[in-house]
Coordinates of C-alpha atoms in Angstrom, one line a residue:
X1 CA -8.7 4.6 -14.9
X2 CA -12.1 3.1 -15.0
X3 CA -14.6 3.6 -12.2
X4 CA -14.3 -0.1 -11.2
X5 CA -10.5 0.2 -10.9
X6 CA -10.7 3.4 -8.8
X7 CA -13.4 1.8 -6.6
X8 CA -11.4 -1.4 -6.1
X9 CA -8.2 0.6 -5.4
X10 CA -10.0 2.8 -2.8
X11 CA -11.5 -0.2 -1.2
X12 CA -8.1 -1.9 -0.9
X13 CA -6.8 1.2 0.9
X14 CA -9.7 1.1 3.3
X15 CA -9.0 -2.7 3.9
X16 CA -5.4 -2.0 4.7
X17 CA -6.4 0.8 7.1
X18 CA -8.7 -1.6 8.9
X19 CA -5.9 -4.2 9.1
X20 CA -3.4 -1.6 10.4
X21 CA -5.9 -0.4 13.0
X22 CA -6.3 -4.1 14.2
X23 CA -2.5 -4.1 14.6
X24 CA -2.6 -1.1 16.9
X25 CA -2.2 1.8 14.4
X26 CA -5.5 3.3 15.7
X27 CA -5.0 6.7 14.0
X28 CA -4.5 5.2 10.5
X29 CA -6.7 6.8 7.8
X30 CA -6.6 7.1 4.0
X31 CA -4.8 10.2 2.8
X32 CA -7.6 10.9 0.4
X33 CA -9.7 11.8 3.4
X34 CA -7.1 13.4 5.6
X35 CA -4.1 14.9 3.7
X36 CA -4.0 16.3 0.2
X37 CA -0.2 16.8 0.6
X38 CA 0.3 13.1 1.5
X39 CA -2.0 12.0 -1.3
X40 CA -0.1 14.2 -3.8
X41 CA 3.2 12.6 -2.6
X42 CA 1.8 9.1 -3.4
X43 CA 1.3 8.2 0.3
X44 CA -2.0 6.4 0.6
X45 CA -2.3 6.0 4.4
X46 CA -1.4 8.5 7.1
X47 CA -1.6 8.4 10.9
X48 CA 1.2 5.8 11.3
X49 CA 3.4 7.9 13.6
X50 CA 6.0 8.4 10.8
X51 CA 6.9 4.7 10.9
X52 CA 6.4 4.1 7.2
X53 CA 4.7 5.5 4.1
X54 CA 2.4 3.1 2.3
X55 CA 1.2 3.0 -1.3
X56 CA -1.6 0.5 -2.0
X57 CA -2.1 -1.1 -5.4
X58 CA -5.0 -3.5 -6.4
X59 CA -4.0 -4.6 -9.9
X60 CA -4.3 -7.5 -12.2
X61 CA -0.9 -6.8 -13.6
X62 CA 2.6 -6.4 -12.3
X63 CA 3.7 -3.3 -10.4
X64 CA 6.8 -1.5 -11.5
X65 CA 8.1 -1.4 -7.9
X66 CA 11.3 0.6 -8.7
X67 CA 9.3 3.4 -10.5
X68 CA 6.7 3.5 -7.8
X69 CA 9.3 3.7 -4.9
X70 CA 10.8 6.7 -6.7
X71 CA 7.4 8.4 -7.0
X72 CA 6.7 8.2 -3.3
X73 CA 7.9 11.5 -2.0
X74 CA 9.0 11.1 1.6
X75 CA 12.0 10.4 3.8
X76 CA 10.0 7.8 5.7
X77 CA 10.5 4.1 4.8
X78 CA 8.4 3.3 1.7
X79 CA 6.1 0.3 1.7
X80 CA 4.0 -1.0 -1.2
X81 CA 1.0 -3.2 -0.5
X82 CA 0.0 -5.1 -3.7
X83 CA -3.1 -7.1 -4.1
X84 CA -2.8 -9.2 -7.3
X85 CA -6.1 -10.0 -8.9
X86 CA -7.2 -12.0 -12.0
X87 CA -10.4 -11.9 -13.9
X88 CA -12.3 -15.2 -13.6
X89 CA -14.3 -16.7 -16.5
X90 CA -17.4 -15.2 -14.9
X91 CA -16.0 -11.8 -15.2
X92 CA -15.4 -11.3 -11.4
X93 CA -11.9 -10.3 -10.2
X94 CA -10.4 -12.8 -7.8
X95 CA -7.5 -12.2 -5.4
X96 CA -4.5 -14.3 -6.4
X97 CA -2.1 -13.0 -3.8
X98 CA -1.2 -10.1 -1.5
X99 CA 2.3 -8.8 -1.1
X100 CA 4.3 -6.2 0.7
X101 CA 7.3 -4.7 -1.0
X102 CA 9.9 -2.9 1.2
X103 CA 13.2 -1.2 0.6
X104 CA 16.0 -3.5 1.7
X105 CA 17.4 -1.1 4.4
X106 CA 14.0 -0.9 6.0
X107 CA 13.6 -4.7 5.9
X108 CA 16.9 -5.1 7.7
X109 CA 15.8 -2.6 10.3
X110 CA 12.6 -4.7 10.9
X111 CA 14.8 -7.8 11.2
X112 CA 16.9 -6.1 13.9
X113 CA 13.8 -5.6 16.0
X114 CA 13.2 -9.4 16.1
X115 CA 16.7 -10.4 17.4

């Protein structure tokens, strides 16, 4: 992994932490700073009261969601945040879309809360 890719990935984790804090998850922090165990289990953000276990990806290619879901080692609902980027003609990476991938059972539980 190049330094640019690592830096972009770490920044995306911090961006998601900031957004989660704005949504009320005030204890959210990156696992790199807080929990070696969570980081080793492929959980990028902790302090979410056990509601879900996020993995953040900032990539210019597709994510193998199935493989990544299997790598996240937890009983909590698994969530993948994916920021898709493309390199512009000027060499700068531009965001082309952001997505959240959930396991179907967890998605249905979320739907139940909106009834």
